[in-house]
PDB file of C-alpha atoms and ligand atoms in Angstrom:
ATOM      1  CA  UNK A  11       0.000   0.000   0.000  1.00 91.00           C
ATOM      2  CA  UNK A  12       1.162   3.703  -0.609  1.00 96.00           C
ATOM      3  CA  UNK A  13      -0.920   5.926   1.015  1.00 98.00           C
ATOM      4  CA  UNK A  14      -2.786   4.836   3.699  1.00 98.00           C
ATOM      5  CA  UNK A  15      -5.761   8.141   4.896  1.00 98.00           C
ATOM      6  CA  UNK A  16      -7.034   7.060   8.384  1.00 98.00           C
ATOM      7  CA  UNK A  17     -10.279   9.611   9.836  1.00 98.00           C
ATOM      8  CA  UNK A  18      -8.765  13.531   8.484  1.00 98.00           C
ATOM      9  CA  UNK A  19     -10.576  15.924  10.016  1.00 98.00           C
ATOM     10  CA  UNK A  20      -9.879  19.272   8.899  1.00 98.00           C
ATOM     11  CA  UNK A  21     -12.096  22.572   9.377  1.00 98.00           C
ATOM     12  CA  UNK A  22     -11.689  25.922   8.192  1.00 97.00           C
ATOM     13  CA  UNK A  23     -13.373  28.859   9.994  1.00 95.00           C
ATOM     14  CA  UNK A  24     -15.224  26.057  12.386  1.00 94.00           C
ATOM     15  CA  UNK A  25     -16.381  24.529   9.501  1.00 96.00           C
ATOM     16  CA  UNK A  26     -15.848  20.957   8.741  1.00 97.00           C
ATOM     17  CA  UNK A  27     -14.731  20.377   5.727  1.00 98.00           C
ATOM     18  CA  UNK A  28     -13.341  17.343   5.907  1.00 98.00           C
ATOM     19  CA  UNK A  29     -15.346  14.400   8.037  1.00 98.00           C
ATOM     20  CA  UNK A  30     -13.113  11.661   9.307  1.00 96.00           C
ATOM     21  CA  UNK A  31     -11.741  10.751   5.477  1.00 98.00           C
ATOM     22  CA  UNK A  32     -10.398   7.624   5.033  1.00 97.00           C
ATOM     23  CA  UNK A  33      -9.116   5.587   2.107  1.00 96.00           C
ATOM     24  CA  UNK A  34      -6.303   3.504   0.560  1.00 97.00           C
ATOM     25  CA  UNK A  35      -4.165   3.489  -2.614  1.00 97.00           C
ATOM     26  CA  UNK A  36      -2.670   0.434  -3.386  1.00 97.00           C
ATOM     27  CA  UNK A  37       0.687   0.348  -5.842  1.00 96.00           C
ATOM     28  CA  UNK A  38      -0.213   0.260  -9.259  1.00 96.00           C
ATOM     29  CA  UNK A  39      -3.843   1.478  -8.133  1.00 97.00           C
ATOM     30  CA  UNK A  40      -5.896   4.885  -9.973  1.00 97.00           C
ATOM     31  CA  UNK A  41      -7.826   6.302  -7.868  1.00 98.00           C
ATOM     32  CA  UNK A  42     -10.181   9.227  -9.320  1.00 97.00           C
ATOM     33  CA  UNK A  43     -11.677  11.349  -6.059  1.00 97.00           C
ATOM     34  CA  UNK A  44     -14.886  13.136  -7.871  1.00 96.00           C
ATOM     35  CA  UNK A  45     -18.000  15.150  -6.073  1.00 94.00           C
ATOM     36  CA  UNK A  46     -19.316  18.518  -6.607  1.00 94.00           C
ATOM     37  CA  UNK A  47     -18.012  21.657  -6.432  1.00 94.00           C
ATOM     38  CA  UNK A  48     -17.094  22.545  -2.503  1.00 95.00           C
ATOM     39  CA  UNK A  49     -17.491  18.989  -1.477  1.00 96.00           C
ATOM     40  CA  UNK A  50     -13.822  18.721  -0.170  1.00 97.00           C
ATOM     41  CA  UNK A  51     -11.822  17.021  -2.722  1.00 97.00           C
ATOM     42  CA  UNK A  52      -8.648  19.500  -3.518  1.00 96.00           C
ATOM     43  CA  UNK A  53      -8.843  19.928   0.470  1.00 97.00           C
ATOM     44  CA  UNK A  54      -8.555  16.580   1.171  1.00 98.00           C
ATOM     45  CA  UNK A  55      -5.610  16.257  -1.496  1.00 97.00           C
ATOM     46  CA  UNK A  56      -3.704  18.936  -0.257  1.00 97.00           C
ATOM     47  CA  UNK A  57      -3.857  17.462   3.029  1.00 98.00           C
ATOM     48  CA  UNK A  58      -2.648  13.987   1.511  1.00 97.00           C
ATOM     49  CA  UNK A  59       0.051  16.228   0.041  1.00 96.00           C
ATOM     50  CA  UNK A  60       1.402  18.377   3.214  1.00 95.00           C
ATOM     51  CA  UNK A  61       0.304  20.980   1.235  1.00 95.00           C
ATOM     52  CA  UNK A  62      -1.979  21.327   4.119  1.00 97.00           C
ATOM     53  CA  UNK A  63      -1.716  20.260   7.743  1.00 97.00           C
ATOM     54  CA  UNK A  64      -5.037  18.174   8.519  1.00 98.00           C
ATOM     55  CA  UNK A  65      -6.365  18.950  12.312  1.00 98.00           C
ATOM     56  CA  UNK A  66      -6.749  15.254  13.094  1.00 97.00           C
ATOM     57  CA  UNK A  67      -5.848  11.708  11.577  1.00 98.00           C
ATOM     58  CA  UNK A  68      -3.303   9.478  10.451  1.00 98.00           C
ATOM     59  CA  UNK A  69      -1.818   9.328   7.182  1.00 98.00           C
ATOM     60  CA  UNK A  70       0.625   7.398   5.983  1.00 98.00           C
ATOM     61  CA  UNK A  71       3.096   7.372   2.482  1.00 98.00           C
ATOM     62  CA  UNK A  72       5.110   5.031   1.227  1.00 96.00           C
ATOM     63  CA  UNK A  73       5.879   3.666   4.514  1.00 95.00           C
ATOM     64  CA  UNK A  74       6.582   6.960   5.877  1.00 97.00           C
ATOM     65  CA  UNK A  75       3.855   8.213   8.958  1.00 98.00           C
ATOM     66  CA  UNK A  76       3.630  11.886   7.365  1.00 98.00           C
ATOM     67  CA  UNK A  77       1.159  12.107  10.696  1.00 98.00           C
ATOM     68  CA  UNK A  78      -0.695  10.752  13.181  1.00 98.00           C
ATOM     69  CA  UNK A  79      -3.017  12.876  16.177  1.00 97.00           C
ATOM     70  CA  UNK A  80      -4.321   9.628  17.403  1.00 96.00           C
ATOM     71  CA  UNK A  81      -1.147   7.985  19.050  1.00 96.00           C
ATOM     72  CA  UNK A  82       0.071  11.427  20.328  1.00 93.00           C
ATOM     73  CA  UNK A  83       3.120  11.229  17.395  1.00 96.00           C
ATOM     74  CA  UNK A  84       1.878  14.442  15.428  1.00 97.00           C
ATOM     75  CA  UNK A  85       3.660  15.450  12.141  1.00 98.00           C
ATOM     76  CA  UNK A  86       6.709  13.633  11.526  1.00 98.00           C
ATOM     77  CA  UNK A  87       9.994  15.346  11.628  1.00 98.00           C
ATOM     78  CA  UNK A  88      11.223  18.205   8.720  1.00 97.00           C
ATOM     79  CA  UNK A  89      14.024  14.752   7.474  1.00 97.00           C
ATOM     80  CA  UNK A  90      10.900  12.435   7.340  1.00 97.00           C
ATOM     81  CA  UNK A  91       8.403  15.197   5.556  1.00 97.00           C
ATOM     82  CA  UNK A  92      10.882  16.332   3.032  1.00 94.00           C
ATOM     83  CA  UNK A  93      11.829  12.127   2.336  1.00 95.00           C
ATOM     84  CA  UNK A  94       7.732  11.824   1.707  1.00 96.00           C
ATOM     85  CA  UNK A  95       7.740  14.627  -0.286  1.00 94.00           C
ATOM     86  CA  UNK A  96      10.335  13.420  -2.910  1.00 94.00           C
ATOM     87  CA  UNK A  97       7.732  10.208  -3.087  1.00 95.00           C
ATOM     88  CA  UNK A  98       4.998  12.133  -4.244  1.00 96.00           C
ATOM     89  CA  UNK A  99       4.462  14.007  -7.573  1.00 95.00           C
ATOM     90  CA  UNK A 100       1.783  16.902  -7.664  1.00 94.00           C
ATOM     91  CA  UNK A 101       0.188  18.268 -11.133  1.00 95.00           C
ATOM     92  CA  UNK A 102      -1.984  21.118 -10.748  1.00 90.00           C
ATOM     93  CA  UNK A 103      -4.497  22.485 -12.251  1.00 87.00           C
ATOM     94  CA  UNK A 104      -3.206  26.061 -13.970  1.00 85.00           C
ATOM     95  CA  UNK A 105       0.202  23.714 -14.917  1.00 82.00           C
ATOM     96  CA  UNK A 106       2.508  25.942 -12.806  1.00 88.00           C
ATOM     97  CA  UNK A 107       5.446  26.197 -14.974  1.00 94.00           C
ATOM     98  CA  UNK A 108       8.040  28.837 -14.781  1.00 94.00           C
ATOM     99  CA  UNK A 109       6.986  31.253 -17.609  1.00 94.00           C
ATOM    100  CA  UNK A 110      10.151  32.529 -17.860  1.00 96.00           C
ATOM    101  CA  UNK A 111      12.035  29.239 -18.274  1.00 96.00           C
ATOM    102  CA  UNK A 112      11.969  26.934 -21.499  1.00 97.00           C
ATOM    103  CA  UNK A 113      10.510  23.850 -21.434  1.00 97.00           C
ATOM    104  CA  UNK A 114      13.457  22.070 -21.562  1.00 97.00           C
ATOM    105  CA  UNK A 115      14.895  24.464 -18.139  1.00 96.00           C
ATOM    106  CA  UNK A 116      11.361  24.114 -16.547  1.00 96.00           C
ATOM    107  CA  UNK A 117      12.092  20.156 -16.135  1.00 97.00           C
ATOM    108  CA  UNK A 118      15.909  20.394 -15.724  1.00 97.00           C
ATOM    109  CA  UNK A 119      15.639  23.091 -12.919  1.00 95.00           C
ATOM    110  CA  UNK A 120      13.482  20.858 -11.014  1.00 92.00           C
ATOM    111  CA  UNK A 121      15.800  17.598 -11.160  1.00 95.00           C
ATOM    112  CA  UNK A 122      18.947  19.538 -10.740  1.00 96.00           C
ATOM    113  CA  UNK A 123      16.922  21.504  -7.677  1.00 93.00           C
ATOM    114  CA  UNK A 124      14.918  18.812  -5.961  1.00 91.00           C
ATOM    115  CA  UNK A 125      17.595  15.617  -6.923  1.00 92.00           C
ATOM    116  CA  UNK A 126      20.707  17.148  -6.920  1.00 93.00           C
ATOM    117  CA  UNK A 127      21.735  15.815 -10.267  1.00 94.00           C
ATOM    118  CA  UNK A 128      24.079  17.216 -13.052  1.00 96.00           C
ATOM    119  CA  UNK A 129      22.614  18.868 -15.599  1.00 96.00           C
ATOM    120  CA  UNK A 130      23.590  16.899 -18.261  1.00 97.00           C
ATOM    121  CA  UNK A 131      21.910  13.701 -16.946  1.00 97.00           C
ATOM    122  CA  UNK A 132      18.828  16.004 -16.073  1.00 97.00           C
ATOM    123  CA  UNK A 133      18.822  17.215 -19.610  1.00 97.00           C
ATOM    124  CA  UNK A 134      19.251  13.457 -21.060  1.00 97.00           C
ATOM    125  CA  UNK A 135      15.834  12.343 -19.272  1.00 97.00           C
ATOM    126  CA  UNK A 136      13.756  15.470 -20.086  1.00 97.00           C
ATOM    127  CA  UNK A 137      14.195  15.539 -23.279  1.00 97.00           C
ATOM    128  CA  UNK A 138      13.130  11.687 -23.244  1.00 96.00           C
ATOM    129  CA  UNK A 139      10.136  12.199 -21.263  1.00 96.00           C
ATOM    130  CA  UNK A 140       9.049  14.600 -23.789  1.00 97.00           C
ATOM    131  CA  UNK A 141       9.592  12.597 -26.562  1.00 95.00           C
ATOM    132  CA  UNK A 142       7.326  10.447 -24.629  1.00 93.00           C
ATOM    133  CA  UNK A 143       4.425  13.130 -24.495  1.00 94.00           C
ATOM    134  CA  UNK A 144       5.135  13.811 -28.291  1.00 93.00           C
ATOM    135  CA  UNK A 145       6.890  17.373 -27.496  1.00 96.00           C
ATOM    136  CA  UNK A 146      10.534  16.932 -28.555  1.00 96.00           C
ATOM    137  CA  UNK A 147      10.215  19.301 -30.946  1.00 96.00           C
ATOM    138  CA  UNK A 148       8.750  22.351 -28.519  1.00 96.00           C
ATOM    139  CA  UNK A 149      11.717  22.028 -25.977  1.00 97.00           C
ATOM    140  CA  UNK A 150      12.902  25.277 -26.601  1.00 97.00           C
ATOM    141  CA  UNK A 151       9.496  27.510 -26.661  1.00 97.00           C
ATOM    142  CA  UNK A 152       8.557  29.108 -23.526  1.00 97.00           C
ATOM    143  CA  UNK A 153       5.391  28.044 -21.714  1.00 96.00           C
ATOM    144  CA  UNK A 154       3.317  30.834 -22.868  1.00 95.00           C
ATOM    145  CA  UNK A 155       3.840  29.887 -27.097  1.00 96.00           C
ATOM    146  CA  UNK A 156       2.118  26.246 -25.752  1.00 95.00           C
ATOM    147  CA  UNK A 157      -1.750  25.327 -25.790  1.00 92.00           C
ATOM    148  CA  UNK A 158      -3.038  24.288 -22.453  1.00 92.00           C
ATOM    149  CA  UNK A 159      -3.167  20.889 -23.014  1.00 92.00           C
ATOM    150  CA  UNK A 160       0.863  21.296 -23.865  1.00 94.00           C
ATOM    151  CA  UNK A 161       1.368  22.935 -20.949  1.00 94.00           C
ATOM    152  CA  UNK A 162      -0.041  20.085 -18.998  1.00 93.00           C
ATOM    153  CA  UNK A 163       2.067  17.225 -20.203  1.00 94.00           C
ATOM    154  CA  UNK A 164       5.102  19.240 -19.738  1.00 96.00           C
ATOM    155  CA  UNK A 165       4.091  19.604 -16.490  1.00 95.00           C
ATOM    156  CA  UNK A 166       3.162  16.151 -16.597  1.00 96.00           C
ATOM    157  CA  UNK A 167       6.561  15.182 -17.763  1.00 96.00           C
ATOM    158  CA  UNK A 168       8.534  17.441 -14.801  1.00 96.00           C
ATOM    159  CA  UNK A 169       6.342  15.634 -12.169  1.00 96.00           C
ATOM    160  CA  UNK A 170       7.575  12.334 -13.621  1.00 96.00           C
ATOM    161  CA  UNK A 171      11.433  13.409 -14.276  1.00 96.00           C
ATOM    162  CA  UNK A 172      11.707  13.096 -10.564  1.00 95.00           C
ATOM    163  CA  UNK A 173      10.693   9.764 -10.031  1.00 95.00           C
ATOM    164  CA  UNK A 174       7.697   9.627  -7.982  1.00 97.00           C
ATOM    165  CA  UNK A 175       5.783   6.902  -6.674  1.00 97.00           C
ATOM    166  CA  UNK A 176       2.575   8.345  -6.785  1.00 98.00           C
ATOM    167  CA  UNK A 177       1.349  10.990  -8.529  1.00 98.00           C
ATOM    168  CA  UNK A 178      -1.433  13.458  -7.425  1.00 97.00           C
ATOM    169  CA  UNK A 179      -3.519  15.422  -9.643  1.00 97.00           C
ATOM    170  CA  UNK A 180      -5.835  17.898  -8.853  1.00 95.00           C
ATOM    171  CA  UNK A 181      -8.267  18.696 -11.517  1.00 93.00           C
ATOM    172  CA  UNK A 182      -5.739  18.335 -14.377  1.00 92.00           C
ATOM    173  CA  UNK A 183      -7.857  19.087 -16.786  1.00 90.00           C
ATOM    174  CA  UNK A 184     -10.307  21.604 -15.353  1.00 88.00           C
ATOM    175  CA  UNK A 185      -8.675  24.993 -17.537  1.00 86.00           C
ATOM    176  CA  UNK A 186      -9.095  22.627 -20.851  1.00 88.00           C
ATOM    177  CA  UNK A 187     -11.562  22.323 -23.503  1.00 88.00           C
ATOM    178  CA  UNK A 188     -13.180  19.145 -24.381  1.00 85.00           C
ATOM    179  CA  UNK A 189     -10.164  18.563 -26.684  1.00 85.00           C
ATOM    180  CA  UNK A 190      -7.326  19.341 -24.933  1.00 86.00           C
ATOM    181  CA  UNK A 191      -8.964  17.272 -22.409  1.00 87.00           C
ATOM    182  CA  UNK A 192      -9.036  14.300 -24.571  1.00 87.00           C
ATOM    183  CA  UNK A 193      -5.578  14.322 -24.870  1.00 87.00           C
ATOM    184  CA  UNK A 194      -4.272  14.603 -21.008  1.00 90.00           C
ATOM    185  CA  UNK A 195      -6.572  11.520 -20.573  1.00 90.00           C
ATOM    186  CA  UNK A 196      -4.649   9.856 -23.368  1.00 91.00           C
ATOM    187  CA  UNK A 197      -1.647  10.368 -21.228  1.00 94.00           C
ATOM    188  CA  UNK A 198      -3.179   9.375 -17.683  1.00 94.00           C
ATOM    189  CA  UNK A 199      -4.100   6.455 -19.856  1.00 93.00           C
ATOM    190  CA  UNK A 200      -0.597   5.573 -20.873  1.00 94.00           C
ATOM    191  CA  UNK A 201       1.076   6.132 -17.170  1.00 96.00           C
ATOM    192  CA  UNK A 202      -1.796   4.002 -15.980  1.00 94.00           C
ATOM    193  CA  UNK A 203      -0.529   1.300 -18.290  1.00 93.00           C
ATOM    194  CA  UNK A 204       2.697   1.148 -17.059  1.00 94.00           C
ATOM    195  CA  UNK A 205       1.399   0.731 -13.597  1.00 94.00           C
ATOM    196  CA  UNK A 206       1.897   4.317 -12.604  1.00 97.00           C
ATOM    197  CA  UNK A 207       0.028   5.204  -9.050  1.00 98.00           C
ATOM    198  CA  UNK A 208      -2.490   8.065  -9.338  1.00 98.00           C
ATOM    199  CA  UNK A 209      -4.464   9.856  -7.311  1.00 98.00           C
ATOM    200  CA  UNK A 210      -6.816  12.114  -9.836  1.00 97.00           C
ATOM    201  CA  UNK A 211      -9.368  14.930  -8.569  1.00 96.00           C
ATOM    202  CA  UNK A 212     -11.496  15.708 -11.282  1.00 93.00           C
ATOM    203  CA  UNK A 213     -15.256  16.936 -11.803  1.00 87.00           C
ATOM    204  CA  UNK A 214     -15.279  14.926 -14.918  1.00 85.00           C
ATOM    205  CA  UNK A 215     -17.001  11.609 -14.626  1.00 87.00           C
ATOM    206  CA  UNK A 216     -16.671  10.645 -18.224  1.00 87.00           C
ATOM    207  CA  UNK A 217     -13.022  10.946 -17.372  1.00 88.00           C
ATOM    208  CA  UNK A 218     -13.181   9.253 -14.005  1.00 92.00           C
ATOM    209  CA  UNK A 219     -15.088   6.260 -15.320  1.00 92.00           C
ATOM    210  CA  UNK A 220     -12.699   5.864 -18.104  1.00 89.00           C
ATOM    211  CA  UNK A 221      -9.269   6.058 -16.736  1.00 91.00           C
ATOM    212  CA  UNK A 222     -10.014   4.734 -12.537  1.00 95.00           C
ATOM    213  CA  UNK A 223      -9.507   1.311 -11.040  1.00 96.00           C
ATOM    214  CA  UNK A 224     -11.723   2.787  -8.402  1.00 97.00           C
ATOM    215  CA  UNK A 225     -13.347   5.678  -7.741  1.00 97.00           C
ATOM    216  CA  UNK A 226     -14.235   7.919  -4.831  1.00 97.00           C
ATOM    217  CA  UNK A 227     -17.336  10.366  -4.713  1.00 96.00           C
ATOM    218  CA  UNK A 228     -17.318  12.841  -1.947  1.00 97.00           C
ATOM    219  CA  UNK A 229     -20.143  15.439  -0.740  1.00 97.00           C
ATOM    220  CA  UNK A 230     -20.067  17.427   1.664  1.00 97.00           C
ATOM    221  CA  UNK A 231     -16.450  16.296   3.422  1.00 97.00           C
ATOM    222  CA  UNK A 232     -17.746  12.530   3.119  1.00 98.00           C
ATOM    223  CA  UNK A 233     -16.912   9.230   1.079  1.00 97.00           C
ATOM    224  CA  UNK A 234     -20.435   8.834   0.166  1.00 96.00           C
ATOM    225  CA  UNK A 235     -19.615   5.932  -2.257  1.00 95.00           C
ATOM    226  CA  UNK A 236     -16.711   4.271  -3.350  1.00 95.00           C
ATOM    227  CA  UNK A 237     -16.129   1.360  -5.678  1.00 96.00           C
ATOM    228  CA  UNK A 238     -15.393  -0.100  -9.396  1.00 95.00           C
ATOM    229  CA  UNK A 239     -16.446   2.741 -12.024  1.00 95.00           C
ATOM    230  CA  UNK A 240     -19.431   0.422 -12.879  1.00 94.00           C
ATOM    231  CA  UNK A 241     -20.301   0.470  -9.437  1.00 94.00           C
ATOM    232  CA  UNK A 242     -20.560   3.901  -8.644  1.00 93.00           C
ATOM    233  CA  UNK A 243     -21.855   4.811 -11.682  1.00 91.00           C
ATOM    234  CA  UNK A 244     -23.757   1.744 -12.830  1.00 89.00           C
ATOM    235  CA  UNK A 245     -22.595  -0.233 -15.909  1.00 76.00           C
ATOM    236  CA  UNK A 246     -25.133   1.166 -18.759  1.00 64.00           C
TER     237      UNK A 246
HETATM  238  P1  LIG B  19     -13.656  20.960  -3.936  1.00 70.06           P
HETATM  239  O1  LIG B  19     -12.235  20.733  -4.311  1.00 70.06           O
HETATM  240  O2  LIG B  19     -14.453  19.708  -3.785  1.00 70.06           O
HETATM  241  O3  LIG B  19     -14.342  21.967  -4.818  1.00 70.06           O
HETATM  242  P2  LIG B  19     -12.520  22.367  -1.714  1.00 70.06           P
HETATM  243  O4  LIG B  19     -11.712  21.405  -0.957  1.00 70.06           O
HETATM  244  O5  LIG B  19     -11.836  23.325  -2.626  1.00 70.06           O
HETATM  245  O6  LIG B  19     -13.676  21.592  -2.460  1.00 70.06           O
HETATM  246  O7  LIG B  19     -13.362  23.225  -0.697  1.00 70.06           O
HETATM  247  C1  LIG B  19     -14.180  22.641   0.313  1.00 70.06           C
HETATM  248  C2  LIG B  19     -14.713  23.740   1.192  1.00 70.06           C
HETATM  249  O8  LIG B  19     -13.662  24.281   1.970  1.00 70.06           O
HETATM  250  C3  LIG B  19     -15.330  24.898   0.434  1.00 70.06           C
HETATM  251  O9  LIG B  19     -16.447  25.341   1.161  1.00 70.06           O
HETATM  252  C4  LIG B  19     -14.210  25.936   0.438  1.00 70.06           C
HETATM  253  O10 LIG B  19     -14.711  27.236   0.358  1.00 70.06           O
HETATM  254  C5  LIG B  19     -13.567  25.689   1.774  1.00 70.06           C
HETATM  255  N1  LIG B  19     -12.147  26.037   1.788  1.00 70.06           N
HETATM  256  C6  LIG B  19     -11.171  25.459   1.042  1.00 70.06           C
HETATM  257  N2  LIG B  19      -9.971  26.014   1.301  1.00 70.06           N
HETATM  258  C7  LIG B  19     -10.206  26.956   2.261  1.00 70.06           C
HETATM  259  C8  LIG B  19      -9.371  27.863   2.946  1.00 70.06           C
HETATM  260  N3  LIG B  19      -8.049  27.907   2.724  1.00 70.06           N
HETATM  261  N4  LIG B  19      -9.951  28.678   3.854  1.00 70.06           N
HETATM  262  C9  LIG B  19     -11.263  28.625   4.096  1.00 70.06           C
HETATM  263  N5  LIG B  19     -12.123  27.786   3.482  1.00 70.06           N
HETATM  264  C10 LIG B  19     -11.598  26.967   2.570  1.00 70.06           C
HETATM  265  P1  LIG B  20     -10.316  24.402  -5.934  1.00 70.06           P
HETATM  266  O1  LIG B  20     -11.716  23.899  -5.721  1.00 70.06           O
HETATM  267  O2  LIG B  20      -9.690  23.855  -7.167  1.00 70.06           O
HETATM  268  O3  LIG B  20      -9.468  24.348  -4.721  1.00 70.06           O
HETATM  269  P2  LIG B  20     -10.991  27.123  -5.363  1.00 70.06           P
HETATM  270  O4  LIG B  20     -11.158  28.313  -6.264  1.00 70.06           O
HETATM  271  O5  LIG B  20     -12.140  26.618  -4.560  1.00 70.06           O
HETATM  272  O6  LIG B  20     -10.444  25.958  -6.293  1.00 70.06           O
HETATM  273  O7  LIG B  20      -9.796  27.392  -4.351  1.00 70.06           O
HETATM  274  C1  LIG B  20      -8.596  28.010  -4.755  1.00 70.06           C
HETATM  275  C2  LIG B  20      -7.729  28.242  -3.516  1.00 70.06           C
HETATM  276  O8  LIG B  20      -8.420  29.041  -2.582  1.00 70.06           O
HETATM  277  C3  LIG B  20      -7.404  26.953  -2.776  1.00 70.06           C
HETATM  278  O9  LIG B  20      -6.071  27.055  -2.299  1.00 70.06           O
HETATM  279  C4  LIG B  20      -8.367  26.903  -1.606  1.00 70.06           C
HETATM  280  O10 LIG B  20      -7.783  26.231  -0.493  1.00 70.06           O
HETATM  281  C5  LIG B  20      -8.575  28.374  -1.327  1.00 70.06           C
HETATM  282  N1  LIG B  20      -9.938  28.660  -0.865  1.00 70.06           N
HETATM  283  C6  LIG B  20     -11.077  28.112  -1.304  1.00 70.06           C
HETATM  284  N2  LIG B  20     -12.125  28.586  -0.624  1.00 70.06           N
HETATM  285  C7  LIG B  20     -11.630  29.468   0.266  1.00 70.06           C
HETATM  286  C8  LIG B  20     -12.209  30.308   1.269  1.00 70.06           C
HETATM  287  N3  LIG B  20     -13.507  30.313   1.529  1.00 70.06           N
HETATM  288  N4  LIG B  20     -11.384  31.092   2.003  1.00 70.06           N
HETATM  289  C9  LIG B  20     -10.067  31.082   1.783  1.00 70.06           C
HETATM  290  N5  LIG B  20      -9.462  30.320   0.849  1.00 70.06           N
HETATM  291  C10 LIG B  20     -10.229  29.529   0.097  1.00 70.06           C
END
């Protein structure tokens, strides 16, 4: 198992938001967290993701304890947090690339910043991963001479050229049209082939159904259902 989410609470402004959350990712496992709008779900992945401290609950990553209120252990220490962190990939929604970096120096920067590796070896796997999302030939242009959906498998391909374990996304698709869409799936598709481990928050059902082992529908800070896609959304 690689994540392991045992009762988060979290409230903001003495509102719940989330209500004793729990769930499990296995390895190889794509999980797609859907609900409406407000329901919890980037909340609950930016807890998953330190990007947000949860009031109470356990939660464990890749064999790490990130935290845990319930035995009186808390957060782990800054060494453990920042080892978790190197486990975990995070794609966002707006892409978040350096607009004043190529391509090519968006994903170098990161590996030679976050892995400490020379830049020649750092160059040698970005420009494979994006030959792998079919963008060899943009490494040069800057972010902003990209369409959206380009933008999002660079990202895409920096979240991968540092080796994560699992990768969280949080409504990857969500500034796309229908198209651009279409093609991001292709590539959750593709890393889902080769076993990759994804966590995927997304208002899209079509999208859920199509790309999840299982999937997790939340309302209002609650796992009101979770199962197969046929199961949670019937098999018609
Ligand atoms: P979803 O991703 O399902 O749309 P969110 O997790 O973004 O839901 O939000 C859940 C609820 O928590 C919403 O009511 C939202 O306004 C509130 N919320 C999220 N982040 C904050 C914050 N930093 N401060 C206060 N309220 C927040
Ligand atoms: P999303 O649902 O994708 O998180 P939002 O527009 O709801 O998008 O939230 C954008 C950012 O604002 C998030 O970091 C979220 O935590 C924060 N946020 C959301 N609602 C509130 C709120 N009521 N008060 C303060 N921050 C909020």
């Amino acid at each position: 198992m690689l994540l392991k989410a045992e009762k988060i609470r979290k409230e903001f402004d003495n509102t719940s938001v989330l209500k004793d959350i729990s769930l499990e990712v296995n390895e190889g496992e794509v999980v797609a967290i859907i609900g409406p709008s407000g329901s919890g779900k980037s909340t609950l992945l930016r807890c998953l993701t330190q990007l947000e401290k949860v009031d109470s609950g356990r939660i464990e990553v890749c064999d790490n304890v990130m935290v845990d209120t319930y035995s009186g252990f808390g957060y782990a220490d800054n060494k453990t947090l920042h080892k978790i962190i190197l486990e975990v990939g995070l794609v966002f929604q707006n892409f978040n690339l350096f607009p004043h970096y190529s391509v090519l120096r968006n994903i170098v920067d990161a590996q030679v910043k976050v892995l400490g590796i020379d830049k020649n070896t750092a160059k040698e796997k970005a420009l494979s991963l994006l030959e792998k999302m079919n963008l060899r030939d943009r490494a040069n242009a800057y972010p902003c001479e990209l369409s959206g959906g380009q933008q999002q498998r660079i990202a895409i391909a920096r979240a991968l050229a540092l080796n994560p374990r699992i990768l969280f996304f949080d409504e990857p698709t969500s500034a796309l049209d229908p198209e651009l869409t279409g093609e991001i799936l292709k590539v959750i598709r593709s890393l889902a082939e080769e076993h990759m481990t994804m966590v995927i928050v997304t208002h899209e059902m079509a999208f859920a159904r199509d790309v999840a082992d299982r999937v997790i529908f939340m309302d209002e800070g609650v796992i009101v259902e979770q199962g197969t896609p046929d199961e949670v959304f019937g098999n018609t």
